[in-house]
Short mmCIF file of C-alpha atoms in Angstrom, two decimals:
data_model
loop_
_atom_site.label_atom_id
_atom_site.label_comp_id
_atom_site.label_asym_id
_atom_site.label_seq_id
_atom_site.Cartn_x
_atom_site.Cartn_y
_atom_site.Cartn_z
CA MET A 1 -20.51 22.30 -19.67
CA LYS A 2 -17.31 20.94 -18.10
CA LYS A 3 -15.75 17.85 -19.60
CA THR A 4 -15.52 14.88 -17.27
CA VAL A 5 -12.91 12.29 -16.34
CA SER A 6 -13.21 9.05 -14.42
CA LEU A 7 -10.17 7.50 -12.72
CA TYR A 8 -9.85 3.85 -11.73
CA THR A 9 -6.99 2.31 -9.75
CA LEU A 10 -5.90 -1.32 -9.47
CA GLY A 11 -3.19 -2.36 -7.06
CA CYS A 12 -1.33 -0.87 -4.14
CA LYS A 13 -1.62 2.31 -2.04
CA LEU A 14 1.21 3.78 -4.10
CA ASN A 15 -0.94 3.46 -7.22
CA PHE A 16 -3.83 5.16 -5.41
CA SER A 17 -1.63 8.09 -4.41
CA GLU A 18 -0.44 8.48 -8.00
CA THR A 19 -3.98 8.29 -9.39
CA SER A 20 -4.98 11.05 -6.99
CA THR A 21 -2.19 13.24 -8.37
CA ILE A 22 -3.30 12.53 -11.95
CA GLY A 23 -6.81 13.56 -10.91
CA LYS A 24 -5.52 16.87 -9.56
CA GLU A 25 -3.96 17.61 -12.98
CA PHE A 26 -7.33 17.10 -14.65
CA LEU A 27 -8.99 19.41 -12.10
CA LYS A 28 -6.36 22.08 -12.82
CA ASN A 29 -7.19 21.80 -16.51
CA GLY A 30 -10.88 22.41 -15.98
CA TYR A 31 -12.25 18.87 -15.83
CA SER A 32 -14.74 17.44 -13.36
CA ILE A 33 -14.08 14.03 -11.81
CA VAL A 34 -17.00 11.59 -11.89
CA ASP A 35 -17.57 8.08 -10.57
CA PHE A 36 -16.49 5.18 -12.73
CA ASP A 37 -20.04 4.01 -13.37
CA SER A 38 -21.00 7.46 -14.67
CA LYS A 39 -20.65 8.51 -18.28
CA ALA A 40 -17.26 10.25 -18.67
CA ASP A 41 -15.45 11.90 -21.57
CA ILE A 42 -12.13 10.37 -20.49
CA TYR A 43 -11.35 7.20 -18.52
CA VAL A 44 -7.93 6.76 -16.92
CA PHE A 45 -6.91 3.32 -15.64
CA ASN A 46 -3.84 3.10 -13.38
CA ASN A 47 -3.02 -0.59 -13.40
CA CYS A 48 -0.85 -2.98 -11.45
CA THR A 49 0.93 -6.06 -12.77
CA VAL A 50 1.49 -8.04 -9.57
CA THR A 51 -1.17 -10.62 -10.41
CA GLU A 52 -2.63 -12.11 -13.54
CA ASN A 53 -6.10 -11.10 -12.36
CA ALA A 54 -5.16 -7.41 -12.36
CA GLU A 55 -4.37 -7.56 -16.07
CA ARG A 56 -7.56 -9.44 -16.91
CA GLU A 57 -9.58 -7.01 -14.82
CA CYS A 58 -8.09 -4.09 -16.75
CA ARG A 59 -9.42 -5.50 -20.02
CA GLN A 60 -12.86 -6.00 -18.50
CA LEU A 61 -12.92 -2.47 -17.09
CA VAL A 62 -12.04 -0.90 -20.43
CA ARG A 63 -14.97 -2.71 -22.04
CA ARG A 64 -17.23 -1.62 -19.17
CA ALA A 65 -16.19 2.03 -19.56
CA LEU A 66 -16.90 1.98 -23.27
CA ARG A 67 -20.37 0.58 -22.61
CA ASN A 68 -21.02 3.76 -20.59
CA ASN A 69 -19.63 5.96 -23.37
CA PRO A 70 -18.44 4.38 -26.64
CA ASP A 71 -16.86 7.71 -27.64
CA ALA A 72 -14.81 8.09 -24.45
CA PHE A 73 -11.03 8.54 -24.66
CA VAL A 74 -9.36 5.68 -22.75
CA ILE A 75 -5.91 5.99 -21.14
CA VAL A 76 -4.12 3.07 -19.47
CA THR A 77 -1.06 3.71 -17.33
CA GLY A 78 0.82 2.10 -14.43
CA CYS A 79 3.07 -0.93 -14.10
CA TYR A 80 1.08 -3.05 -16.55
CA ALA A 81 1.37 -0.28 -19.16
CA GLN A 82 5.13 -0.01 -18.63
CA LEU A 83 5.68 -3.75 -19.06
CA ARG A 84 3.13 -4.68 -21.72
CA PRO A 85 2.35 -1.53 -23.75
CA GLU A 86 1.76 -3.31 -27.07
CA GLU A 87 -0.52 -5.82 -25.39
CA ILE A 88 -2.64 -3.02 -23.93
CA ALA A 89 -2.65 -1.06 -27.18
CA MET A 90 -4.30 -4.08 -28.83
CA ILE A 91 -7.29 -3.87 -26.45
CA GLU A 92 -10.17 -2.48 -28.46
CA GLY A 93 -11.01 1.08 -27.42
CA VAL A 94 -7.71 1.98 -25.73
CA ASP A 95 -6.45 5.31 -27.09
CA ALA A 96 -3.24 5.96 -25.15
CA VAL A 97 -0.78 3.85 -23.17
CA LEU A 98 1.47 5.76 -20.75
CA GLY A 99 4.47 4.28 -18.95
CA SER A 100 5.80 5.00 -15.47
CA ASN A 101 7.58 8.23 -16.48
CA GLU A 102 4.70 9.44 -18.59
CA LYS A 103 1.73 9.02 -16.23
CA PHE A 104 2.20 12.55 -14.83
CA LYS A 105 2.61 14.16 -18.29
CA ILE A 106 -0.80 13.51 -19.80
CA PHE A 107 -1.47 17.11 -20.82
CA SER A 108 1.95 17.66 -22.35
CA LEU A 109 1.97 14.36 -24.29
CA LEU A 110 -1.59 14.33 -25.60
CA ASN A 111 -2.63 17.26 -27.76
CA ASP A 112 -6.28 16.31 -27.67
CA PHE A 113 -8.56 13.59 -26.36
CA ASP A 114 -10.20 12.64 -29.64
CA LYS A 115 -10.43 8.94 -30.46
CA LYS A 116 -8.23 7.71 -33.29
CA GLU A 117 -7.88 4.44 -35.17
CA LEU A 118 -4.57 3.46 -33.53
CA SER A 119 -3.46 3.66 -29.91
CA CYS A 120 -0.62 6.03 -28.99
CA ILE A 121 2.15 4.48 -26.88
CA TYR A 122 4.35 6.66 -24.67
CA VAL A 123 6.66 4.41 -22.65
CA SER A 124 10.26 5.17 -21.66
CA PRO A 125 12.81 2.31 -21.64
CA LEU A 126 13.76 0.79 -18.29
CA ASP A 127 17.11 2.63 -18.03
CA GLU A 128 15.28 5.96 -18.23
CA LEU A 129 12.99 5.26 -15.28
CA ASN A 130 14.89 7.58 -12.97
CA GLN A 131 12.41 10.41 -12.41
CA PHE A 132 10.51 10.85 -9.14
CA GLY A 133 6.85 11.71 -9.62
CA LYS A 134 5.44 13.38 -6.52
CA ALA A 135 2.12 11.98 -5.34
CA TYR A 136 -0.24 11.73 -2.42
CA SER A 137 -3.82 10.59 -2.05
CA THR A 138 -6.42 11.34 0.57
CA GLU A 139 -9.64 9.84 1.81
CA ALA A 140 -12.58 11.09 -0.18
CA ASP A 141 -14.92 11.78 2.71
CA SER A 142 -12.68 13.45 5.30
CA ARG A 143 -9.32 15.01 6.04
CA THR A 144 -8.31 12.13 8.28
CA ARG A 145 -5.59 10.14 6.50
CA ALA A 146 -3.28 10.84 3.56
CA PHE A 147 -1.05 8.39 1.67
CA PHE A 148 2.21 10.20 0.95
CA LYS A 149 4.66 8.80 -1.64
CA ILE A 150 8.28 9.33 -0.56
CA GLN A 151 10.05 6.59 -2.56
CA ASP A 152 9.75 4.79 -5.90
CA GLY A 153 11.42 1.89 -7.71
CA CYS A 154 13.34 -1.06 -6.29
CA ASP A 155 16.90 -2.42 -6.52
CA TYR A 156 15.96 -5.86 -5.22
CA LYS A 157 15.88 -8.88 -7.55
CA CYS A 158 13.19 -11.08 -6.01
CA SER A 159 12.64 -13.92 -8.45
CA PHE A 160 8.83 -13.55 -8.52
CA CYS A 161 8.57 -9.78 -8.94
CA THR A 162 8.21 -7.55 -12.01
CA ILE A 163 8.09 -4.25 -10.10
CA PRO A 164 11.78 -3.32 -10.71
CA LEU A 165 11.12 -3.76 -14.45
CA ALA A 166 8.00 -1.62 -14.24
CA ARG A 167 9.28 1.15 -11.96
CA GLY A 168 13.04 1.17 -12.34
CA LYS A 169 15.74 1.65 -9.72
CA SER A 170 15.14 2.82 -6.17
CA ARG A 171 14.92 6.60 -5.85
CA SER A 172 13.55 8.97 -3.26
CA MET A 173 11.88 12.32 -2.88
CA ASN A 174 14.24 15.13 -1.83
CA PRO A 175 14.21 15.22 2.02
CA GLN A 176 13.54 18.97 2.07
CA ASP A 177 10.58 18.49 -0.29
CA VAL A 178 9.27 15.69 1.94
CA ILE A 179 9.21 18.00 4.95
CA THR A 180 7.67 20.88 2.96
CA GLU A 181 4.86 18.74 1.57
CA PHE A 182 4.42 16.93 4.88
CA LYS A 183 3.87 20.29 6.64
CA GLN A 184 1.35 21.22 3.95
CA LEU A 185 -0.65 18.05 4.60
CA ILE A 186 -0.67 18.79 8.33
CA GLU A 187 -1.80 22.38 7.70
CA GLU A 188 -4.63 21.06 5.51
CA GLY A 189 -5.87 19.08 8.51
CA TYR A 190 -4.72 15.54 7.84
CA LYS A 191 -3.99 13.75 11.11
CA GLU A 192 -2.44 10.49 9.90
CA ILE A 193 0.17 10.41 7.15
CA ILE A 194 0.95 6.98 5.68
CA LEU A 195 4.38 6.85 4.03
CA THR A 196 4.21 4.86 0.80
CA GLY A 197 6.58 3.67 -1.90
CA VAL A 198 7.71 0.50 -3.64
CA ASN A 199 10.38 -0.08 -0.99
CA VAL A 200 9.89 2.61 1.66
CA GLY A 201 12.63 1.27 3.93
CA ASP A 202 15.16 1.97 1.16
CA TYR A 203 14.39 5.69 1.35
CA GLY A 204 17.21 8.20 0.94
CA LYS A 205 20.12 6.38 -0.69
CA ASN A 206 20.34 8.97 -3.49
CA TYR A 207 20.49 11.73 -0.85
CA SER A 208 23.00 10.14 1.58
CA THR A 209 20.32 9.77 4.23
CA ASP A 210 17.91 7.04 5.31
CA LEU A 211 14.38 6.46 6.57
CA TYR A 212 15.44 6.77 10.20
CA GLY A 213 16.92 10.21 9.57
CA LEU A 214 13.77 11.30 7.73
CA LEU A 215 11.49 10.08 10.52
CA GLN A 216 13.55 12.02 13.06
CA LYS A 217 12.95 15.21 11.08
CA MET A 218 9.26 14.49 10.52
CA ILE A 219 8.37 13.97 14.18
CA GLU A 220 9.99 17.32 15.00
CA VAL A 221 7.37 19.10 12.89
CA GLU A 222 4.81 20.90 15.04
CA GLY A 223 1.25 19.70 14.85
CA ASN A 224 -1.28 17.15 15.97
CA PHE A 225 -0.51 14.14 13.76
CA ARG A 226 0.90 10.66 13.58
CA ILE A 227 2.94 8.82 10.94
CA ARG A 228 2.38 5.25 9.74
CA ILE A 229 4.83 3.30 7.55
CA SER A 230 2.86 1.41 4.90
CA SER A 231 5.28 -1.52 4.63
CA ILE A 232 8.95 -2.15 5.35
CA GLU A 233 11.31 -4.98 4.42
CA PRO A 234 12.63 -6.92 7.46
CA ASN A 235 16.27 -6.27 6.53
CA LEU A 236 15.53 -2.51 6.48
CA LEU A 237 13.63 -2.30 9.77
CA SER A 238 16.60 -1.11 11.80
CA ASP A 239 17.02 -1.12 15.58
CA GLU A 240 17.01 2.71 15.39
CA ILE A 241 13.59 2.81 13.69
CA ILE A 242 12.18 0.35 16.24
CA GLU A 243 13.58 2.40 19.14
CA LEU A 244 12.26 5.65 17.67
CA THR A 245 8.81 4.14 17.16
CA ALA A 246 8.78 2.83 20.73
CA SER A 247 9.63 6.27 22.14
CA SER A 248 7.54 8.64 20.01
CA GLU A 249 3.76 9.04 20.15
CA LYS A 250 3.93 10.49 16.66
CA LEU A 251 4.93 7.13 15.14
CA CYS A 252 2.24 4.45 14.89
CA LYS A 253 2.87 1.27 16.84
CA HIS A 254 2.38 -0.79 13.72
CA PHE A 255 4.68 -2.41 11.16
CA HIS A 256 3.75 -4.33 8.02
CA ILE A 257 6.74 -6.61 7.38
CA PRO A 258 6.76 -8.91 4.31
CA LEU A 259 7.92 -12.48 4.94
CA GLN A 260 6.76 -14.29 1.73
CA SER A 261 7.83 -17.75 2.96
CA GLY A 262 8.77 -19.43 6.22
CA SER A 263 10.68 -22.18 4.39
CA ARG A 264 14.43 -21.70 4.18
CA LYS A 265 14.60 -23.32 0.75
CA ILE A 266 11.70 -21.35 -0.77
CA LEU A 267 12.92 -18.07 0.69
CA LYS A 268 16.27 -18.67 -1.00
CA LEU A 269 14.58 -19.49 -4.33
CA MET A 270 12.65 -16.22 -3.98
CA GLN A 271 16.01 -14.38 -3.69
CA ARG A 272 14.92 -12.49 -0.59
CA ARG A 273 17.55 -10.57 1.38
CA TYR A 274 17.12 -12.27 4.75
CA THR A 275 16.78 -15.71 6.29
CA VAL A 276 13.96 -17.18 8.36
CA ASP A 277 16.11 -16.65 11.46
CA ASP A 278 16.73 -13.00 10.53
CA TYR A 279 13.00 -12.46 10.18
CA LYS A 280 12.20 -14.06 13.52
CA ASN A 281 14.83 -11.89 15.23
CA VAL A 282 13.30 -8.70 13.79
CA ILE A 283 9.80 -9.65 14.99
CA GLU A 284 11.13 -10.52 18.45
CA LYS A 285 12.93 -7.16 18.66
CA VAL A 286 9.76 -5.29 17.74
CA VAL A 287 7.64 -7.12 20.30
CA SER A 288 10.27 -6.75 23.05
CA LYS A 289 10.43 -2.97 22.53
CA ILE A 290 6.73 -2.41 21.65
CA PRO A 291 4.63 -5.21 23.23
CA GLU A 292 1.35 -3.76 21.93
CA CYS A 293 2.64 -3.37 18.35
CA GLY A 294 0.36 -4.43 15.52
CA ILE A 295 2.32 -6.56 13.04
CA GLY A 296 1.11 -7.45 9.55
CA ILE A 297 2.86 -10.02 7.36
CA ASP A 298 2.81 -10.72 3.59
CA VAL A 299 3.01 -14.37 2.52
CA ILE A 300 3.02 -15.98 -0.94
CA VAL A 301 1.71 -19.54 -1.32
CA GLY A 302 2.23 -21.90 -4.24
CA PHE A 303 5.64 -20.64 -5.31
CA PRO A 304 7.40 -23.05 -7.73
CA GLY A 305 9.06 -25.83 -5.79
CA GLU A 306 6.91 -25.32 -2.69
CA THR A 307 6.07 -28.86 -1.65
CA GLU A 308 3.60 -29.69 1.09
CA LYS A 309 6.59 -29.99 3.44
CA HIS A 310 7.77 -26.47 2.59
CA PHE A 311 4.27 -25.05 3.05
CA ASN A 312 3.98 -26.78 6.42
CA GLU A 313 7.27 -25.17 7.43
CA THR A 314 5.76 -21.77 6.62
CA TYR A 315 2.55 -22.60 8.46
CA LYS A 316 4.39 -23.77 11.59
CA PHE A 317 6.72 -20.77 11.49
CA LEU A 318 3.75 -18.40 11.37
CA THR A 319 1.85 -20.12 14.17
CA GLU A 320 4.83 -19.47 16.46
CA LEU A 321 5.22 -15.79 15.52
CA PRO A 322 3.44 -12.96 17.34
CA PHE A 323 1.53 -10.99 14.70
CA SER A 324 -1.93 -9.49 14.24
CA TYR A 325 -2.86 -10.26 10.62
CA LEU A 326 -1.65 -11.74 7.31
CA HIS A 327 -1.93 -10.60 3.71
CA VAL A 328 -1.93 -13.88 1.76
CA PHE A 329 -1.10 -13.90 -1.95
CA THR A 330 -1.43 -16.83 -4.32
CA TYR A 331 1.60 -17.08 -6.60
CA SER A 332 0.88 -16.33 -10.24
CA GLU A 333 3.32 -16.70 -13.10
CA ARG A 334 4.66 -13.37 -14.34
CA PRO A 335 6.56 -13.01 -17.64
CA ASP A 336 10.22 -11.91 -17.46
CA THR A 337 10.77 -13.26 -13.94
CA LYS A 338 13.20 -15.98 -12.86
CA ALA A 339 10.48 -17.84 -10.99
CA ILE A 340 8.54 -18.64 -14.16
CA SER A 341 11.32 -21.02 -15.30
CA LEU A 342 11.69 -22.83 -11.96
CA ASP A 343 10.71 -26.48 -11.63
CA GLY A 344 8.02 -27.77 -9.32
CA LYS A 345 4.91 -25.93 -10.47
CA VAL A 346 2.14 -26.13 -7.84
CA GLU A 347 -1.34 -26.99 -9.07
CA ILE A 348 -3.85 -24.12 -8.94
CA ASN A 349 -6.24 -26.00 -6.63
CA GLU A 350 -3.38 -26.68 -4.21
CA ARG A 351 -2.40 -23.00 -4.26
CA LYS A 352 -5.97 -22.04 -3.38
CA LYS A 353 -6.09 -24.62 -0.59
CA ARG A 354 -2.90 -23.25 0.98
CA ASN A 355 -4.16 -19.70 0.62
CA ASN A 356 -7.35 -20.62 2.46
CA MET A 357 -5.42 -22.31 5.27
CA LEU A 358 -3.36 -19.18 5.88
CA ARG A 359 -6.42 -16.93 5.73
CA ILE A 360 -8.01 -19.01 8.47
CA LEU A 361 -4.77 -18.75 10.49
CA SER A 362 -4.82 -14.98 9.94
CA ASP A 363 -8.38 -14.74 11.29
CA LYS A 364 -7.36 -16.71 14.39
CA LYS A 365 -4.27 -14.57 15.00
CA LYS A 366 -6.21 -11.34 14.46
CA ASN A 367 -8.91 -12.41 16.88
CA ALA A 368 -6.37 -13.50 19.50
CA PHE A 369 -4.51 -10.19 19.18
CA ASN A 370 -7.74 -8.20 19.47
CA GLN A 371 -8.97 -10.23 22.44
CA SER A 372 -5.66 -9.60 24.22
CA LEU A 373 -6.46 -5.89 24.12
CA ILE A 374 -9.70 -6.11 26.15
CA GLY A 375 -9.35 -3.79 29.13
CA SER A 376 -6.37 -1.95 27.66
CA GLU A 377 -6.12 1.64 26.45
CA LEU A 378 -5.62 2.59 22.79
CA GLU A 379 -4.83 5.82 20.92
CA VAL A 380 -7.35 6.16 18.08
CA LEU A 381 -7.92 8.58 15.20
CA LEU A 382 -11.66 8.78 14.51
CA GLU A 383 -13.16 9.27 11.06
CA SER A 384 -16.26 11.13 9.84
CA GLU A 385 -18.90 8.56 8.92
CA ASN A 386 -21.90 7.82 11.13
CA ASP A 387 -22.12 4.04 10.72
CA ASN A 388 -25.39 2.92 12.35
CA GLY A 389 -24.79 5.12 15.35
CA PHE A 390 -21.06 4.46 15.64
CA ILE A 391 -17.97 6.46 14.74
CA LYS A 392 -14.99 4.34 13.74
CA GLY A 393 -11.25 4.70 13.38
CA PHE A 394 -7.91 2.93 13.59
CA SER A 395 -5.80 2.67 16.68
CA SER A 396 -2.09 3.38 16.54
CA ASN A 397 -1.51 -0.39 16.38
CA TYR A 398 -3.99 -0.76 13.50
CA VAL A 399 -7.03 -2.16 15.27
CA ARG A 400 -10.43 -1.09 13.94
CA VAL A 401 -12.30 0.67 16.75
CA ALA A 402 -15.94 1.74 17.24
CA LEU A 403 -17.47 4.30 19.63
CA PRO A 404 -20.97 5.77 19.90
CA PHE A 405 -21.19 8.48 17.22
CA ASP A 406 -20.43 12.02 18.32
CA GLU A 407 -19.92 14.68 15.65
CA LYS A 408 -17.41 16.53 17.87
CA LEU A 409 -15.06 13.53 17.65
CA ILE A 410 -14.67 13.61 13.84
CA ASN A 411 -10.98 13.66 12.80
CA THR A 412 -9.90 13.69 16.45
CA PHE A 413 -7.38 11.68 18.43
CA VAL A 414 -8.90 10.00 21.45
CA LYS A 415 -7.83 7.60 24.16
CA VAL A 416 -10.23 4.67 24.60
CA ARG A 417 -10.56 1.52 26.67
CA VAL A 418 -11.46 -1.71 24.88
CA LYS A 419 -14.51 -3.38 26.36
CA GLU A 420 -15.57 -5.93 23.73
CA ILE A 421 -14.41 -7.52 20.46
CA LYS A 422 -17.16 -8.34 17.99
CA ASP A 423 -16.94 -9.13 14.26
CA GLY A 424 -13.35 -7.88 14.14
CA LEU A 425 -14.25 -4.54 15.73
CA ALA A 426 -13.05 -3.29 19.11
CA PHE A 427 -15.99 -1.60 20.85
CA CYS A 428 -14.62 0.91 23.31
CA ASP A 429 -15.38 3.49 25.98
CA LEU A 430 -14.05 7.02 25.56
CA ILE A 431 -11.47 8.00 28.18
CA GLU A 432 -9.98 11.23 26.86
CA ILE A 433 -9.95 13.56 23.85
CA LYS A 434 -6.35 14.31 22.91
CA ASN A 435 -5.73 17.79 21.54
CA SER A 436 -2.03 17.27 20.88
CA PHE A 437 0.77 14.74 21.07
CA GLU A 438 3.80 15.42 23.16
CA LEU A 439 7.05 15.06 21.22
CA SER A 440 8.91 12.17 22.77
CA CYS A 441 11.95 10.75 21.07
CA LEU A 442 15.44 9.49 21.75
#
C-alpha cells in the first residue's frame, strides 16, 4: 500500500505554487497525496509569517494533524520556518523544520520519515538565500488557471515586513526557462497563467532584463491563453507595461497595486518607495489607457503612529481613487522589523474598527465598478464546475461572471454581455465563443 502525504499551505499564491511543487516531488517518490483531514503518514505545512495569526494557526494545525495520526511525520517549512526555526522545533510533534532553500530538498535532506525525539532543523543563513526554486501550482479541478513563480525574494526595506529576512534578496527565473516552462503550461491546456513572486515587478535584474521585456516575449508565444500579473508595486508598473497591457488581448486588463497607506506621513514611516502623489499618478495612467481595467489595492490599517487623522487621510484618498476592490490588512507586530519599535501603538479594537470601515468601502467600490459594467462586453475564461446550473469564470478585468451551464464551454474563452449584478456576480448573456486571441502589441 502506498504511503500518503498531506500538504497544507498558509499565506500567499507564491506559497501555494511552492507547495504544489513539493507535492510533485512526493508523487515522483511513490507517495499518494490525501486531504488534510484524512489520516496521512506525512504532513507538510508551508507557512507564512506575514501575520501573527498565521503562526498561531500553524501550531493548531500541527496538533490537528497529530490527532488524525499520532505517528505521522510532521514537516514545517516556509517563511515562518526560515525566521523562527527553533520556535517551531519546540512545537510538540514537529519532526523537521526546513528553511527557504531547503523546502525543495526534502528527499535529499531526510533519510527517512521515522519520528524521533528531537526535531531536525535545516535552515540556511540569510546570506545564502540566493537559490531560485522553480514552482507552479494549478487548480485542482480543471486545467484552467496556473500560478507560475517567476521571481523570489525582495530588496525593499519596508519597515513592517519580514519577507526579505525570510526569502532573501530579489532573484529571478532564467528568462529562457520562463518561456520553456510557460510553453509547457500552455501545451498542457492551461488558459490563464498568473505570474507570481514576492516582488514580480522586480523581475529580471540578475539577467539584465525586466518584466516588460519578459511580457513581450511571452505574448509572442503561440496559443490560446492570457497572462495575469498577481501583484505589482506602483513604482515598478511602468508606462511600457501599461501600454503593452492596453494593446494586447493576451494580457489581462487587471492590476493589483499595493498602496498600504494614503497618509504621506505613514507611507514614509513604512519606508515605501513612492509618495501618495506618485501612486495617484500611476492609477490615473492605468485608467486613462485602460478605462475598463480592474484595479485591486492592498492597505494596512493600524500601523504605529497612525492617528485618526492619518487614517481619515487614507480613507479620503481611497474614496477619490478609481478601483474595483481592496485587500485590507490589520497591522500586526512582527519581530525583527523597524515598525515594532515605533511610537504610537494603535489599540487592537481601533485597528479592527478601521479594517471594517475599509472593508465596507471596498464592497461599495466593487459594487459600483460591477454596476458600471452592465450592458458592456467582457472577455471571460470559464471554469469546469456546474454550480446550481451556472458555469462561472473571471473576466479579463477580474470580475466574477456566471452563465447558464454548458459543458462545451468548460475551459473556454467567451465574450459575454453583462445583464445583471447580483451578490457580487455578473450574470451575463453569451455573445461569442473565442477559439483564439489575435496577437496585438506595440
